[in-house]
Amino acid sequence: MNPEPETINDLLDRLSEIVPDYPSAGISFKDLTPVFADPQGLRRIVDEIIAPFAGKFDVIAGLEARGFVLAAAAAYATGTGMITIRKAGKLPRAVHRDDYTLEYGTGTLELHRDDIAPGTRVLILDDVLATGGTVGSAARLLGMAGAQVVGIGVVLELQELGGREKLEGLEVHSLQLV
Ligand SMILES: O=P(O)(O)OC[C@H]1O[C@H](OP(=O)(O)OP(=O)(O)O)[C@H](O)[C@@H]1O
Ligand SMILES: Nc1ncnc2[nH]cnc12
């Protein structure tokens, strides 16, 4: 008899690393790079993160930097394109810009004004949802471009930081609650 397939929770528990006091004291950093580095791990998280949104999106937006890994793989797997939402100063042409706060600091995200047509249905992917500052900023940028955010997919949701509440009205799918 075949053994039971490993659950996504067990896979993430087995492969994720937790780093105390990084990048600053008091932060418990959830490091998913070993999941990305594992052939089954990468395939499982990409397949499972997009599953609830099948047929509902035209393009996938990835958030620099760790969201790029997921979004590029998911766009390739679903035959869609990928929108790059980047940290300030990296995109060469005219941008929409938005400031935000996250668990351990502040930042600015940018989106090329002409990378996405109004009305396009967008799925946002990122690795971790903490305070929701980053994903919320990405949703505002896509709104400035006239796009429609149809969902947000993340691997880990740090529940006690309340990100989901900040994203009211948006469908959030996380693979693991921690
Ligand atoms: O919900 P929040 O509180 O906004 O935190 C979540 C964000 O924090 C991390 O990104 P980070 O800015 O550290 O960038 P990186 O992917 O470039 O490491 C993570 O990849 C998310 O994008
Ligand atoms: N605790 C955390 N671990 C990994 N990424 C994060 N992004 C924001 N908070 C984080």
Tab-separated table of C-alpha atoms and ligand atoms in Angstrom:
chain	number	residue	atom	x	y	z
A	1	MET	CA	0.000	0.000	0.000
A	2	ASN	CA	1.165	3.544	-0.797
A	3	PRO	CA	1.859	5.739	2.246
A	4	GLU	CA	-0.500	8.701	2.781
A	5	PRO	CA	0.696	11.749	0.812
A	6	GLU	CA	2.321	14.397	3.009
A	7	THR	CA	-0.076	17.234	3.867
A	8	ILE	CA	0.886	20.783	2.916
A	9	ASN	CA	1.095	21.621	6.642
A	10	ASP	CA	3.527	18.767	7.262
A	11	LEU	CA	5.589	19.716	4.210
A	12	LEU	CA	5.844	23.347	5.349
A	13	ASP	CA	6.664	22.298	8.924
A	14	ARG	CA	9.383	19.981	7.606
A	15	LEU	CA	11.017	22.450	5.205
A	16	SER	CA	10.471	25.982	6.643
A	17	GLU	CA	13.062	27.512	8.958
A	18	ILE	CA	12.235	29.891	11.774
A	19	VAL	CA	14.917	32.439	12.586
A	20	PRO	CA	14.562	34.308	15.891
A	21	ASP	CA	15.392	38.021	16.096
A	22	TYR	CA	15.771	38.522	12.329
A	23	PRO	CA	15.904	41.117	10.792
A	24	SER	CA	15.559	42.815	14.193
A	25	ALA	CA	15.061	41.875	17.838
A	26	GLY	CA	11.659	40.369	18.586
A	27	ILE	CA	10.858	39.306	15.010
A	28	SER	CA	10.413	35.580	14.423
A	29	PHE	CA	11.373	35.312	10.747
A	30	LYS	CA	9.714	32.578	8.682
A	31	ASP	CA	12.235	31.547	6.033
A	32	LEU	CA	10.707	29.708	3.079
A	33	THR	CA	13.870	29.481	0.969
A	34	PRO	CA	14.286	25.749	1.806
A	35	VAL	CA	10.732	25.179	0.489
A	36	PHE	CA	11.619	26.987	-2.748
A	37	ALA	CA	14.822	24.922	-2.976
A	38	ASP	CA	13.023	21.596	-2.678
A	39	PRO	CA	11.624	20.135	-5.938
A	40	GLN	CA	8.445	18.752	-4.350
A	41	GLY	CA	8.144	21.783	-2.095
A	42	LEU	CA	8.132	24.358	-4.870
A	43	ARG	CA	5.688	22.397	-7.008
A	44	ARG	CA	3.290	21.735	-4.101
A	45	ILE	CA	3.107	25.335	-2.908
A	46	VAL	CA	2.640	26.710	-6.419
A	47	ASP	CA	-0.059	24.164	-7.324
A	48	GLU	CA	-1.933	24.650	-4.044
A	49	ILE	CA	-1.710	28.435	-3.942
A	50	ILE	CA	-3.395	28.879	-7.325
A	51	ALA	CA	-5.980	26.060	-7.027
A	52	PRO	CA	-8.864	28.112	-5.499
A	53	PHE	CA	-8.466	30.792	-8.158
A	54	ALA	CA	-8.455	28.549	-11.248
A	55	GLY	CA	-10.108	30.288	-14.200
A	56	LYS	CA	-10.634	33.522	-12.248
A	57	PHE	CA	-7.538	35.526	-13.260
A	58	ASP	CA	-5.870	36.821	-16.433
A	59	VAL	CA	-2.447	37.583	-14.977
A	60	ILE	CA	-0.440	37.031	-11.783
A	61	ALA	CA	1.259	39.836	-9.857
A	62	GLY	CA	4.396	38.980	-7.877
A	63	LEU	CA	5.790	41.197	-5.110
A	64	GLU	CA	9.531	41.719	-4.927
A	65	ALA	CA	11.430	39.710	-3.960
A	66	ARG	CA	10.075	36.447	-2.594
A	67	GLY	CA	6.725	36.816	-4.330
A	68	PHE	CA	8.547	36.748	-7.669
A	69	VAL	CA	9.488	33.089	-7.143
A	70	LEU	CA	5.874	32.039	-6.693
A	71	ALA	CA	4.353	34.340	-9.299
A	72	ALA	CA	6.765	33.411	-12.077
A	73	ALA	CA	6.320	29.688	-11.478
A	74	ALA	CA	2.513	30.037	-11.222
A	75	ALA	CA	2.291	32.179	-14.357
A	76	TYR	CA	4.324	29.625	-16.292
A	77	ALA	CA	2.215	26.749	-14.949
A	78	THR	CA	-1.077	28.445	-15.867
A	79	GLY	CA	-0.001	29.923	-19.204
A	80	THR	CA	-0.570	33.490	-18.022
A	81	GLY	CA	1.803	36.453	-17.771
A	82	MET	CA	3.401	37.959	-14.680
A	83	ILE	CA	3.261	41.549	-13.435
A	84	THR	CA	6.300	42.667	-11.440
A	85	ILE	CA	5.537	44.937	-8.478
A	86	ARG	CA	8.879	46.233	-7.299
A	87	LYS	CA	10.529	48.114	-4.472
A	88	ALA	CA	11.045	51.808	-5.287
A	89	GLY	CA	13.586	52.882	-7.886
A	90	LYS	CA	13.893	49.630	-9.836
A	91	LEU	CA	11.403	50.151	-12.659
A	92	PRO	CA	12.689	52.286	-15.553
A	93	ARG	CA	9.485	53.781	-16.974
A	94	ALA	CA	6.534	55.770	-15.599
A	95	VAL	CA	5.153	54.169	-12.423
A	96	HIS	CA	2.304	54.223	-9.937
A	97	ARG	CA	3.850	54.473	-6.440
A	98	ASP	CA	2.565	53.592	-2.975
A	99	ASP	CA	4.082	53.825	0.528
A	100	TYR	CA	3.372	51.149	3.130
A	101	THR	CA	4.437	49.759	6.486
A	102	LEU	CA	5.262	46.101	7.145
A	103	GLU	CA	6.082	44.020	10.220
A	104	TYR	CA	9.647	45.314	10.467
A	105	GLY	CA	9.746	48.641	8.660
A	106	THR	CA	8.409	50.825	5.898
A	107	GLY	CA	8.722	50.733	2.138
A	108	THR	CA	7.524	51.963	-1.213
A	109	LEU	CA	6.236	49.758	-4.014
A	110	GLU	CA	5.951	50.647	-7.684
A	111	LEU	CA	4.131	49.314	-10.745
A	112	HIS	CA	4.751	50.343	-14.349
A	113	ARG	CA	1.736	52.371	-15.445
A	114	ASP	CA	1.392	50.552	-18.762
A	115	ASP	CA	2.188	46.968	-17.709
A	116	ILE	CA	-1.478	46.172	-17.156
A	117	ALA	CA	-4.663	47.133	-18.990
A	118	PRO	CA	-7.697	48.463	-17.094
A	119	GLY	CA	-10.153	45.705	-16.214
A	120	THR	CA	-7.529	42.942	-16.154
A	121	ARG	CA	-8.250	40.319	-13.466
A	122	VAL	CA	-5.185	39.933	-11.242
A	123	LEU	CA	-4.137	37.315	-8.699
A	124	ILE	CA	-1.518	38.649	-6.227
A	125	LEU	CA	1.008	36.130	-4.856
A	126	ASP	CA	3.497	36.561	-2.031
A	127	ASP	CA	5.251	34.248	0.422
A	128	VAL	CA	4.145	35.680	3.780
A	129	LEU	CA	1.154	37.711	4.949
A	130	ALA	CA	2.092	39.444	8.188
A	131	THR	CA	0.547	42.883	8.836
A	132	GLY	CA	-0.856	42.969	5.301
A	133	GLY	CA	0.957	46.233	4.577
A	134	THR	CA	2.782	44.893	1.521
A	135	VAL	CA	-0.122	43.094	-0.116
A	136	GLY	CA	-2.432	46.009	0.677
A	137	SER	CA	-0.023	48.349	-1.079
A	138	ALA	CA	0.099	46.062	-4.129
A	139	ALA	CA	-3.707	46.012	-4.259
A	140	ARG	CA	-3.788	49.830	-4.156
A	141	LEU	CA	-1.260	50.029	-7.006
A	142	LEU	CA	-3.289	47.642	-9.142
A	143	GLY	CA	-6.369	49.711	-8.331
A	144	MET	CA	-4.552	52.854	-9.557
A	145	ALA	CA	-3.980	51.030	-12.851
A	146	GLY	CA	-7.678	50.152	-13.100
A	147	ALA	CA	-7.058	46.422	-12.675
A	148	GLN	CA	-9.367	44.125	-10.698
A	149	VAL	CA	-7.751	42.183	-7.830
A	150	VAL	CA	-9.564	38.840	-7.767
A	151	GLY	CA	-7.563	37.251	-4.990
A	152	ILE	CA	-4.464	37.055	-2.849
A	153	GLY	CA	-2.478	33.877	-2.347
A	154	VAL	CA	0.223	33.479	0.306
A	155	VAL	CA	2.100	30.499	1.673
A	156	LEU	CA	2.176	31.552	5.341
A	157	GLU	CA	-0.264	33.782	7.189
A	158	LEU	CA	0.944	35.141	10.526
A	159	GLN	CA	-2.519	35.268	12.039
A	160	GLU	CA	-1.829	37.344	15.137
A	161	LEU	CA	-0.632	40.290	13.020
A	162	GLY	CA	-4.112	40.727	11.566
A	163	GLY	CA	-3.227	41.156	7.882
A	164	ARG	CA	-6.442	39.541	6.697
A	165	GLU	CA	-8.553	42.152	8.499
A	166	LYS	CA	-6.629	44.922	6.757
A	167	LEU	CA	-7.480	43.353	3.380
A	168	GLU	CA	-11.225	43.485	3.902
A	169	GLY	CA	-13.182	42.747	0.732
A	170	LEU	CA	-10.354	40.771	-0.864
A	171	GLU	CA	-10.315	36.956	-1.035
A	172	VAL	CA	-7.223	35.719	0.808
A	173	HIS	CA	-6.038	32.111	0.509
A	174	SER	CA	-3.145	30.983	2.716
A	175	LEU	CA	-1.608	27.523	2.744
A	176	GLN	CA	-0.665	27.598	6.431
A	177	LEU	CA	-1.744	29.642	9.426
A	178	VAL	CA	0.991	30.221	11.983
B	1	LIG	O1	2.418	41.677	5.639
B	1	LIG	P1	3.645	42.513	5.803
B	1	LIG	O2	3.843	43.006	7.200
B	1	LIG	O3	3.671	43.635	4.798
B	1	LIG	O4	4.903	41.574	5.517
B	1	LIG	C1	4.981	40.680	4.455
B	1	LIG	C2	6.082	41.019	3.496
B	1	LIG	O5	7.350	41.006	4.152
B	1	LIG	C3	8.269	40.275	3.357
B	1	LIG	O6	8.856	41.063	2.388
B	1	LIG	P2	10.159	41.980	2.534
B	1	LIG	O7	9.726	43.409	2.402
B	1	LIG	O8	10.923	41.593	3.749
B	1	LIG	O9	10.933	41.721	1.185
B	1	LIG	P3	11.757	40.585	0.448
B	1	LIG	O10	10.739	39.656	-0.171
B	1	LIG	O11	12.452	41.414	-0.568
B	1	LIG	O12	12.652	39.892	1.429
B	1	LIG	C4	7.393	39.225	2.709
B	1	LIG	O13	8.016	38.663	1.569
B	1	LIG	C5	6.150	39.997	2.374
B	1	LIG	O14	6.244	40.659	1.126
B	2	LIG	N1	7.957	37.247	10.410
B	2	LIG	C1	8.184	37.261	9.087
B	2	LIG	N2	8.836	36.246	8.475
B	2	LIG	C2	9.064	36.273	7.144
B	2	LIG	N3	8.667	37.261	6.350
B	2	LIG	C3	8.008	38.274	6.918
B	2	LIG	N4	7.478	39.384	6.391
B	2	LIG	C4	6.947	40.105	7.404
B	2	LIG	N5	7.082	39.480	8.563
B	2	LIG	C5	7.743	38.320	8.289
